[in-house]
Structures are given as C-alpha cells and as structure tokens.
PDB file of N, CA and C in Angstrom:
ATOM      1  N   UNK K  20     151.646 183.261 140.826  1.00  0.00           N
ATOM      2  CA  UNK K  20     152.686 183.721 141.725  1.00  0.00           C
ATOM      3  C   UNK K  20     152.033 184.369 142.926  1.00  0.00           C
ATOM      4  N   UNK K  21     152.531 184.062 144.075  1.00  0.00           N
ATOM      5  CA  UNK K  21     151.932 184.549 145.314  1.00  0.00           C
ATOM      6  C   UNK K  21     152.284 185.995 145.610  1.00  0.00           C
ATOM      7  N   UNK K  22     153.314 186.524 144.997  1.00  0.00           N
ATOM      8  CA  UNK K  22     153.780 187.862 145.361  1.00  0.00           C
ATOM      9  C   UNK K  22     153.360 188.961 144.395  1.00  0.00           C
ATOM     10  N   UNK K  23     152.459 188.686 143.472  1.00  0.00           N
ATOM     11  CA  UNK K  23     152.030 189.741 142.559  1.00  0.00           C
ATOM     12  C   UNK K  23     150.864 190.508 143.181  1.00  0.00           C
ATOM     13  N   UNK K  24     150.775 191.788 142.833  1.00  0.00           N
ATOM     14  CA  UNK K  24     149.778 192.659 143.419  1.00  0.00           C
ATOM     15  C   UNK K  24     149.177 193.547 142.340  1.00  0.00           C
ATOM     16  N   UNK K  25     147.865 193.685 142.379  1.00  0.00           N
ATOM     17  CA  UNK K  25     147.180 194.592 141.460  1.00  0.00           C
ATOM     18  C   UNK K  25     146.754 195.816 142.258  1.00  0.00           C
ATOM     19  N   UNK K  26     147.039 197.000 141.724  1.00  0.00           N
ATOM     20  CA  UNK K  26     146.727 198.221 142.448  1.00  0.00           C
ATOM     21  C   UNK K  26     146.486 199.354 141.460  1.00  0.00           C
ATOM     22  N   UNK K  27     145.275 199.900 141.447  1.00  0.00           N
ATOM     23  CA  UNK K  27     144.920 201.060 140.633  1.00  0.00           C
ATOM     24  C   UNK K  27     145.375 200.946 139.176  1.00  0.00           C
ATOM     25  N   UNK K  28     145.029 199.879 138.531  1.00  0.00           N
ATOM     26  CA  UNK K  28     145.342 199.725 137.114  1.00  0.00           C
ATOM     27  C   UNK K  28     146.767 199.294 136.823  1.00  0.00           C
ATOM     28  N   UNK K  29     147.514 198.943 137.859  1.00  0.00           N
ATOM     29  CA  UNK K  29     148.899 198.498 137.669  1.00  0.00           C
ATOM     30  C   UNK K  29     149.088 197.141 138.332  1.00  0.00           C
ATOM     31  N   UNK K  30     149.955 196.354 137.760  1.00  0.00           N
ATOM     32  CA  UNK K  30     150.288 195.049 138.310  1.00  0.00           C
ATOM     33  C   UNK K  30     151.751 195.088 138.732  1.00  0.00           C
ATOM     34  N   UNK K  31     152.012 194.735 139.979  1.00  0.00           N
ATOM     35  CA  UNK K  31     153.370 194.744 140.517  1.00  0.00           C
ATOM     36  C   UNK K  31     153.761 193.310 140.844  1.00  0.00           C
ATOM     37  N   UNK K  32     154.970 192.909 140.427  1.00  0.00           N
ATOM     38  CA  UNK K  32     155.426 191.552 140.689  1.00  0.00           C
ATOM     39  C   UNK K  32     156.945 191.511 140.764  1.00  0.00           C
ATOM     40  N   UNK K  33     157.453 190.446 141.376  1.00  0.00           N
ATOM     41  CA  UNK K  33     158.890 190.257 141.550  1.00  0.00           C
ATOM     42  C   UNK K  33     159.439 189.396 140.426  1.00  0.00           C
ATOM     43  N   UNK K  34     160.653 189.745 139.992  1.00  0.00           N
ATOM     44  CA  UNK K  34     161.299 188.989 138.922  1.00  0.00           C
ATOM     45  C   UNK K  34     162.721 188.610 139.331  1.00  0.00           C
ATOM     46  N   UNK K  35     163.253 187.639 138.664  1.00  0.00           N
ATOM     47  CA  UNK K  35     164.650 187.238 138.777  1.00  0.00           C
ATOM     48  C   UNK K  35     165.241 187.343 137.380  1.00  0.00           C
ATOM     49  N   UNK K  36     166.231 188.213 137.222  1.00  0.00           N
ATOM     50  CA  UNK K  36     166.796 188.482 135.903  1.00  0.00           C
ATOM     51  C   UNK K  36     168.045 187.631 135.673  1.00  0.00           C
ATOM     52  N   UNK K  37     168.126 187.034 134.503  1.00  0.00           N
ATOM     53  CA  UNK K  37     169.321 186.317 134.079  1.00  0.00           C
ATOM     54  C   UNK K  37     169.936 187.096 132.930  1.00  0.00           C
ATOM     55  N   UNK K  38     170.952 187.928 133.223  1.00  0.00           N
ATOM     56  CA  UNK K  38     171.604 188.675 132.147  1.00  0.00           C
ATOM     57  C   UNK K  38     172.524 187.772 131.336  1.00  0.00           C
ATOM     58  N   UNK K  39     172.903 188.245 130.153  1.00  0.00           N
ATOM     59  CA  UNK K  39     173.804 187.519 129.247  1.00  0.00           C
ATOM     60  C   UNK K  39     173.307 186.120 128.898  1.00  0.00           C
ATOM     61  N   UNK K  40     172.006 185.968 128.772  1.00  0.00           N
ATOM     62  CA  UNK K  40     171.431 184.683 128.368  1.00  0.00           C
ATOM     63  C   UNK K  40     171.625 184.515 126.868  1.00  0.00           C
ATOM     64  N   UNK K  41     171.525 183.299 126.395  1.00  0.00           N
ATOM     65  CA  UNK K  41     171.688 183.056 124.963  1.00  0.00           C
ATOM     66  C   UNK K  41     170.510 183.592 124.161  1.00  0.00           C
ATOM     67  N   UNK K  42     169.333 183.678 124.800  1.00  0.00           N
ATOM     68  CA  UNK K  42     168.164 184.270 124.141  1.00  0.00           C
ATOM     69  C   UNK K  42     167.243 184.860 125.198  1.00  0.00           C
ATOM     70  N   UNK K  43     166.479 185.855 124.808  1.00  0.00           N
ATOM     71  CA  UNK K  43     165.552 186.510 125.729  1.00  0.00           C
ATOM     72  C   UNK K  43     164.290 185.669 125.863  1.00  0.00           C
ATOM     73  N   UNK K  44     163.822 185.496 127.105  1.00  0.00           N
ATOM     74  CA  UNK K  44     162.581 184.761 127.323  1.00  0.00           C
ATOM     75  C   UNK K  44     162.007 185.093 128.691  1.00  0.00           C
ATOM     76  N   UNK K  45     160.732 184.821 128.833  1.00  0.00           N
ATOM     77  CA  UNK K  45     160.020 185.038 130.091  1.00  0.00           C
ATOM     78  C   UNK K  45     159.597 183.685 130.640  1.00  0.00           C
ATOM     79  N   UNK K  46     159.883 183.457 131.933  1.00  0.00           N
ATOM     80  CA  UNK K  46     159.463 182.246 132.620  1.00  0.00           C
ATOM     81  C   UNK K  46     160.576 181.227 132.668  1.00  0.00           C
ATOM     82  N   UNK K  47     160.459 180.278 133.494  1.00  0.00           N
ATOM     83  CA  UNK K  47     159.366 179.940 134.405  1.00  0.00           C
ATOM     84  C   UNK K  47     159.476 180.719 135.721  1.00  0.00           C
ATOM     85  N   UNK K  48     158.605 180.388 136.660  1.00  0.00           N
ATOM     86  CA  UNK K  48     158.670 180.983 137.993  1.00  0.00           C
ATOM     87  C   UNK K  48     159.733 180.239 138.781  1.00  0.00           C
ATOM     88  N   UNK K  49     160.610 180.999 139.449  1.00  0.00           N
ATOM     89  CA  UNK K  49     161.705 180.424 140.233  1.00  0.00           C
ATOM     90  C   UNK K  49     161.718 181.091 141.607  1.00  0.00           C
ATOM     91  N   UNK K  50     161.546 180.322 142.673  1.00  0.00           N
ATOM     92  CA  UNK K  50     161.502 180.852 144.046  1.00  0.00           C
ATOM     93  C   UNK K  50     160.491 181.984 144.175  1.00  0.00           C
ATOM     94  N   UNK K  51     159.308 181.794 143.622  1.00  0.00           N
ATOM     95  CA  UNK K  51     158.203 182.747 143.680  1.00  0.00           C
ATOM     96  C   UNK K  51     158.474 184.055 142.946  1.00  0.00           C
ATOM     97  N   UNK K  52     159.439 184.044 142.033  1.00  0.00           N
ATOM     98  CA  UNK K  52     159.739 185.196 141.177  1.00  0.00           C
ATOM     99  C   UNK K  52     159.684 184.731 139.730  1.00  0.00           C
ATOM    100  N   UNK K  53     159.177 185.591 138.871  1.00  0.00           N
ATOM    101  CA  UNK K  53     159.143 185.283 137.450  1.00  0.00           C
ATOM    102  C   UNK K  53     160.551 185.468 136.889  1.00  0.00           C
ATOM    103  N   UNK K  54     161.086 184.428 136.293  1.00  0.00           N
ATOM    104  CA  UNK K  54     162.425 184.513 135.728  1.00  0.00           C
ATOM    105  C   UNK K  54     162.361 185.161 134.350  1.00  0.00           C
ATOM    106  N   UNK K  55     163.248 186.123 134.133  1.00  0.00           N
ATOM    107  CA  UNK K  55     163.328 186.803 132.842  1.00  0.00           C
ATOM    108  C   UNK K  55     164.774 186.766 132.375  1.00  0.00           C
ATOM    109  N   UNK K  56     165.007 186.136 131.245  1.00  0.00           N
ATOM    110  CA  UNK K  56     166.340 186.044 130.664  1.00  0.00           C
ATOM    111  C   UNK K  56     166.481 187.103 129.579  1.00  0.00           C
ATOM    112  N   UNK K  57     167.583 187.843 129.622  1.00  0.00           N
ATOM    113  CA  UNK K  57     167.876 188.857 128.608  1.00  0.00           C
ATOM    114  C   UNK K  57     169.309 188.661 128.118  1.00  0.00           C
ATOM    115  N   UNK K  58     169.564 189.061 126.906  1.00  0.00           N
ATOM    116  CA  UNK K  58     170.901 188.889 126.335  1.00  0.00           C
ATOM    117  C   UNK K  58     171.857 190.005 126.749  1.00  0.00           C
ATOM    118  N   UNK K  59     171.350 191.086 127.268  1.00  0.00           N
ATOM    119  CA  UNK K  59     172.171 192.244 127.639  1.00  0.00           C
ATOM    120  C   UNK K  59     173.025 191.947 128.876  1.00  0.00           C
ATOM    121  N   UNK K  60     174.199 192.583 128.968  1.00  0.00           N
ATOM    122  CA  UNK K  60     175.031 192.420 130.155  1.00  0.00           C
ATOM    123  C   UNK K  60     174.507 193.279 131.311  1.00  0.00           C
ATOM    124  N   UNK K  61     174.882 192.937 132.534  1.00  0.00           N
ATOM    125  CA  UNK K  61     174.390 193.688 133.694  1.00  0.00           C
ATOM    126  C   UNK K  61     175.241 194.920 134.008  1.00  0.00           C
ATOM    127  N   UNK K  62     175.478 195.758 133.024  1.00  0.00           N
ATOM    128  CA  UNK K  62     176.278 196.971 133.231  1.00  0.00           C
ATOM    129  C   UNK K  62     175.538 198.191 132.692  1.00  0.00           C
ATOM    130  N   UNK K  63     175.713 199.299 133.366  1.00  0.00           N
ATOM    131  CA  UNK K  63     175.160 200.587 132.931  1.00  0.00           C
ATOM    132  C   UNK K  63     173.658 200.540 132.632  1.00  0.00           C
ATOM    133  N   UNK K  64     172.931 199.706 133.360  1.00  0.00           N
ATOM    134  CA  UNK K  64     171.484 199.644 133.178  1.00  0.00           C
ATOM    135  C   UNK K  64     171.015 198.927 131.928  1.00  0.00           C
ATOM    136  N   UNK K  65     171.929 198.287 131.222  1.00  0.00           N
ATOM    137  CA  UNK K  65     171.550 197.609 129.974  1.00  0.00           C
ATOM    138  C   UNK K  65     170.580 196.453 130.213  1.00  0.00           C
ATOM    139  N   UNK K  66     170.801 195.674 131.268  1.00  0.00           N
ATOM    140  CA  UNK K  66     169.904 194.557 131.553  1.00  0.00           C
ATOM    141  C   UNK K  66     168.523 195.074 131.944  1.00  0.00           C
ATOM    142  N   UNK K  67     168.461 196.145 132.730  1.00  0.00           N
ATOM    143  CA  UNK K  67     167.165 196.732 133.099  1.00  0.00           C
ATOM    144  C   UNK K  67     166.420 197.213 131.864  1.00  0.00           C
ATOM    145  N   UNK K  68     167.116 197.878 130.975  1.00  0.00           N
ATOM    146  CA  UNK K  68     166.497 198.357 129.738  1.00  0.00           C
ATOM    147  C   UNK K  68     165.991 197.182 128.902  1.00  0.00           C
ATOM    148  N   UNK K  69     166.749 196.092 128.873  1.00  0.00           N
ATOM    149  CA  UNK K  69     166.338 194.914 128.113  1.00  0.00           C
ATOM    150  C   UNK K  69     165.107 194.254 128.735  1.00  0.00           C
ATOM    151  N   UNK K  70     165.039 194.233 130.062  1.00  0.00           N
ATOM    152  CA  UNK K  70     163.868 193.690 130.755  1.00  0.00           C
ATOM    153  C   UNK K  70     162.631 194.517 130.403  1.00  0.00           C
ATOM    154  N   UNK K  71     162.767 195.833 130.472  1.00  0.00           N
ATOM    155  CA  UNK K  71     161.646 196.723 130.149  1.00  0.00           C
ATOM    156  C   UNK K  71     161.208 196.517 128.709  1.00  0.00           C
ATOM    157  N   UNK K  72     162.161 196.443 127.804  1.00  0.00           N
ATOM    158  CA  UNK K  72     161.854 196.241 126.378  1.00  0.00           C
ATOM    159  C   UNK K  72     161.136 194.910 126.150  1.00  0.00           C
ATOM    160  N   UNK K  73     161.628 193.843 126.760  1.00  0.00           N
ATOM    161  CA  UNK K  73     161.031 192.520 126.586  1.00  0.00           C
ATOM    162  C   UNK K  73     159.607 192.482 127.136  1.00  0.00           C
ATOM    163  N   UNK K  74     159.406 193.009 128.338  1.00  0.00           N
ATOM    164  CA  UNK K  74     158.061 193.010 128.920  1.00  0.00           C
ATOM    165  C   UNK K  74     157.102 193.864 128.095  1.00  0.00           C
ATOM    166  N   UNK K  75     157.550 195.025 127.657  1.00  0.00           N
ATOM    167  CA  UNK K  75     156.695 195.897 126.845  1.00  0.00           C
ATOM    168  C   UNK K  75     156.293 195.202 125.547  1.00  0.00           C
ATOM    169  N   UNK K  76     157.240 194.528 124.935  1.00  0.00           N
ATOM    170  CA  UNK K  76     156.952 193.835 123.668  1.00  0.00           C
ATOM    171  C   UNK K  76     155.974 192.680 123.881  1.00  0.00           C
ATOM    172  N   UNK K  77     156.202 191.875 124.912  1.00  0.00           N
ATOM    173  CA  UNK K  77     155.344 190.710 125.160  1.00  0.00           C
ATOM    174  C   UNK K  77     153.926 191.103 125.556  1.00  0.00           C
ATOM    175  N   UNK K  78     153.789 192.184 126.323  1.00  0.00           N
ATOM    176  CA  UNK K  78     152.466 192.633 126.744  1.00  0.00           C
ATOM    177  C   UNK K  78     151.845 193.604 125.744  1.00  0.00           C
ATOM    178  N   UNK K  79     152.594 193.957 124.698  1.00  0.00           N
ATOM    179  CA  UNK K  79     152.126 194.871 123.657  1.00  0.00           C
ATOM    180  C   UNK K  79     151.687 196.213 124.247  1.00  0.00           C
ATOM    181  N   UNK K  80     152.592 196.795 125.044  1.00  0.00           N
ATOM    182  CA  UNK K  80     152.352 198.093 125.670  1.00  0.00           C
ATOM    183  C   UNK K  80     153.583 198.971 125.453  1.00  0.00           C
ATOM    184  N   UNK K  81     153.455 200.236 125.759  1.00  0.00           N
ATOM    185  CA  UNK K  81     154.578 201.166 125.639  1.00  0.00           C
ATOM    186  C   UNK K  81     155.621 200.877 126.720  1.00  0.00           C
ATOM    187  N   UNK K  82     156.882 201.134 126.395  1.00  0.00           N
ATOM    188  CA  UNK K  82     157.955 200.938 127.379  1.00  0.00           C
ATOM    189  C   UNK K  82     157.732 201.787 128.621  1.00  0.00           C
ATOM    190  N   UNK K  83     157.110 202.940 128.461  1.00  0.00           N
ATOM    191  CA  UNK K  83     156.851 203.827 129.600  1.00  0.00           C
ATOM    192  C   UNK K  83     155.884 203.212 130.610  1.00  0.00           C
ATOM    193  N   UNK K  84     155.135 202.196 130.212  1.00  0.00           N
ATOM    194  CA  UNK K  84     154.196 201.527 131.112  1.00  0.00           C
ATOM    195  C   UNK K  84     154.872 200.486 131.991  1.00  0.00           C
ATOM    196  N   UNK K  85     156.156 200.219 131.756  1.00  0.00           N
ATOM    197  CA  UNK K  85     156.916 199.237 132.524  1.00  0.00           C
ATOM    198  C   UNK K  85     157.971 199.980 133.339  1.00  0.00           C
ATOM    199  N   UNK K  86     158.026 199.667 134.627  1.00  0.00           N
ATOM    200  CA  UNK K  86     158.946 200.378 135.506  1.00  0.00           C
ATOM    201  C   UNK K  86     159.572 199.418 136.511  1.00  0.00           C
ATOM    202  N   UNK K  87     160.892 199.492 136.656  1.00  0.00           N
ATOM    203  CA  UNK K  87     161.588 198.749 137.704  1.00  0.00           C
ATOM    204  C   UNK K  87     161.509 199.632 138.947  1.00  0.00           C
ATOM    205  N   UNK K  88     160.763 199.173 139.962  1.00  0.00           N
ATOM    206  CA  UNK K  88     160.549 200.020 141.138  1.00  0.00           C
ATOM    207  C   UNK K  88     161.426 199.639 142.322  1.00  0.00           C
ATOM    208  N   UNK K  89     162.093 198.489 142.250  1.00  0.00           N
ATOM    209  CA  UNK K  89     163.013 198.086 143.312  1.00  0.00           C
ATOM    210  C   UNK K  89     164.034 197.112 142.740  1.00  0.00           C
ATOM    211  N   UNK K  90     165.259 197.175 143.263  1.00  0.00           N
ATOM    212  CA  UNK K  90     166.296 196.241 142.851  1.00  0.00           C
ATOM    213  C   UNK K  90     166.984 196.579 141.552  1.00  0.00           C
ATOM    214  N   UNK K  91     167.112 197.841 141.226  1.00  0.00           N
ATOM    215  CA  UNK K  91     167.701 198.249 139.945  1.00  0.00           C
ATOM    216  C   UNK K  91     169.103 197.691 139.737  1.00  0.00           C
ATOM    217  N   UNK K  92     169.864 197.492 140.808  1.00  0.00           N
ATOM    218  CA  UNK K  92     171.234 196.986 140.663  1.00  0.00           C
ATOM    219  C   UNK K  92     171.359 195.530 141.110  1.00  0.00           C
ATOM    220  N   UNK K  93     170.245 194.834 141.194  1.00  0.00           N
ATOM    221  CA  UNK K  93     170.222 193.446 141.654  1.00  0.00           C
ATOM    222  C   UNK K  93     169.574 192.553 140.604  1.00  0.00           C
ATOM    223  N   UNK K  94     169.821 191.260 140.703  1.00  0.00           N
ATOM    224  CA  UNK K  94     169.123 190.313 139.823  1.00  0.00           C
ATOM    225  C   UNK K  94     167.676 190.165 140.254  1.00  0.00           C
ATOM    226  N   UNK K  95     167.411 190.397 141.540  1.00  0.00           N
ATOM    227  CA  UNK K  95     166.056 190.320 142.082  1.00  0.00           C
ATOM    228  C   UNK K  95     165.442 191.714 142.058  1.00  0.00           C
ATOM    229  N   UNK K  96     164.391 191.872 141.268  1.00  0.00           N
ATOM    230  CA  UNK K  96     163.780 193.180 141.055  1.00  0.00           C
ATOM    231  C   UNK K  96     162.276 193.111 141.289  1.00  0.00           C
ATOM    232  N   UNK K  97     161.687 194.265 141.494  1.00  0.00           N
ATOM    233  CA  UNK K  97     160.238 194.394 141.533  1.00  0.00           C
ATOM    234  C   UNK K  97     159.854 195.307 140.380  1.00  0.00           C
ATOM    235  N   UNK K  98     158.873 194.864 139.600  1.00  0.00           N
ATOM    236  CA  UNK K  98     158.461 195.570 138.392  1.00  0.00           C
ATOM    237  C   UNK K  98     156.993 195.950 138.517  1.00  0.00           C
ATOM    238  N   UNK K  99     156.646 197.127 138.000  1.00  0.00           N
ATOM    239  CA  UNK K  99     155.246 197.560 137.921  1.00  0.00           C
ATOM    240  C   UNK K  99     154.904 197.785 136.458  1.00  0.00           C
ATOM    241  N   UNK K 100     153.785 197.175 136.038  1.00  0.00           N
ATOM    242  CA  UNK K 100     153.295 197.354 134.676  1.00  0.00           C
ATOM    243  C   UNK K 100     151.914 197.987 134.767  1.00  0.00           C
ATOM    244  N   UNK K 101     151.754 199.100 134.099  1.00  0.00           N
ATOM    245  CA  UNK K 101     150.483 199.818 134.087  1.00  0.00           C
ATOM    246  C   UNK K 101     149.680 199.424 132.856  1.00  0.00           C
ATOM    247  N   UNK K 102     148.388 199.219 133.055  1.00  0.00           N
ATOM    248  CA  UNK K 102     147.498 198.940 131.934  1.00  0.00           C
ATOM    249  C   UNK K 102     147.425 197.486 131.525  1.00  0.00           C
ATOM    250  N   UNK K 103     147.833 196.580 132.402  1.00  0.00           N
ATOM    251  CA  UNK K 103     147.780 195.151 132.109  1.00  0.00           C
ATOM    252  C   UNK K 103     146.927 194.469 133.176  1.00  0.00           C
ATOM    253  N   UNK K 104     145.955 193.703 132.741  1.00  0.00           N
ATOM    254  CA  UNK K 104     145.099 192.989 133.688  1.00  0.00           C
ATOM    255  C   UNK K 104     145.787 191.710 134.163  1.00  0.00           C
ATOM    256  N   UNK K 105     145.295 191.180 135.245  1.00  0.00           N
ATOM    257  CA  UNK K 105     145.820 189.923 135.785  1.00  0.00           C
ATOM    258  C   UNK K 105     145.599 188.789 134.774  1.00  0.00           C
ATOM    259  N   UNK K 106     144.478 188.822 134.069  1.00  0.00           N
ATOM    260  CA  UNK K 106     144.191 187.806 133.067  1.00  0.00           C
ATOM    261  C   UNK K 106     145.213 187.847 131.942  1.00  0.00           C
ATOM    262  N   UNK K 107     145.510 189.037 131.453  1.00  0.00           N
ATOM    263  CA  UNK K 107     146.514 189.207 130.388  1.00  0.00           C
ATOM    264  C   UNK K 107     147.887 188.758 130.868  1.00  0.00           C
ATOM    265  N   UNK K 108     148.223 189.094 132.109  1.00  0.00           N
ATOM    266  CA  UNK K 108     149.489 188.673 132.692  1.00  0.00           C
ATOM    267  C   UNK K 108     149.591 187.145 132.677  1.00  0.00           C
ATOM    268  N   UNK K 109     148.547 186.484 133.121  1.00  0.00           N
ATOM    269  CA  UNK K 109     148.549 185.021 133.151  1.00  0.00           C
ATOM    270  C   UNK K 109     148.687 184.422 131.754  1.00  0.00           C
ATOM    271  N   UNK K 110     148.083 185.053 130.748  1.00  0.00           N
ATOM    272  CA  UNK K 110     148.197 184.575 129.368  1.00  0.00           C
ATOM    273  C   UNK K 110     149.628 184.653 128.869  1.00  0.00           C
ATOM    274  N   UNK K 111     150.299 185.758 129.144  1.00  0.00           N
ATOM    275  CA  UNK K 111     151.668 185.959 128.660  1.00  0.00           C
ATOM    276  C   UNK K 111     152.655 185.061 129.386  1.00  0.00           C
ATOM    277  N   UNK K 112     152.466 184.918 130.678  1.00  0.00           N
ATOM    278  CA  UNK K 112     153.413 184.161 131.501  1.00  0.00           C
ATOM    279  C   UNK K 112     153.234 182.653 131.315  1.00  0.00           C
ATOM    280  N   UNK K 113     152.047 182.209 130.981  1.00  0.00           N
ATOM    281  CA  UNK K 113     151.773 180.769 130.872  1.00  0.00           C
ATOM    282  C   UNK K 113     152.559 180.095 129.789  1.00  0.00           C
TER     283      UNK K 113
END
C-alpha cells in the first residue's frame, strides 16, 4: 500500500471499514486502503472497537497498541499500530 507510514516504532495506514459484514476479515486493498470487514454495526463506536479487536488479534498485540487516529465516524479511517514491523504487517495482510 502506498499510503502506509512507519514512524518511531509505529505503523500508520488507511483502512476502509465494512460494518455489519457476515464475517470479520482483513483485506483486500481497495482504493489504496486496506479493507476491514467487521460484524459490528456502525453505532456508538462498536465498529471502531471491532476493528481494534480484529487488528489486535491478527497482529497478536494488545488492544492498547491499536488506535484509530482519524475518521472515527467514517468508513475511511487512519489507524496506528505500535510495535508492529512492516514485515509483520505484510505477512498478516498478504
């Protein structure tokens, strides 16, 4: 993905969230954003919490290491993950 950035031990990238999906999954890349499908509805932050939970589980890190830094009320979000290398990111997303 052309829009991901590594900075001081954190990886920042753009995502496109699909709430109310039939199953949670990561990928593929859509319009230069990583698509993330979650089963949670887009109300009261439930979809954001589900995105954080899914990313934390897939990268095997604490939920506190995943942060939505932009687009909290939008399907298009920017996420920062601390403690994940670019190599590990590529392994999970592939």
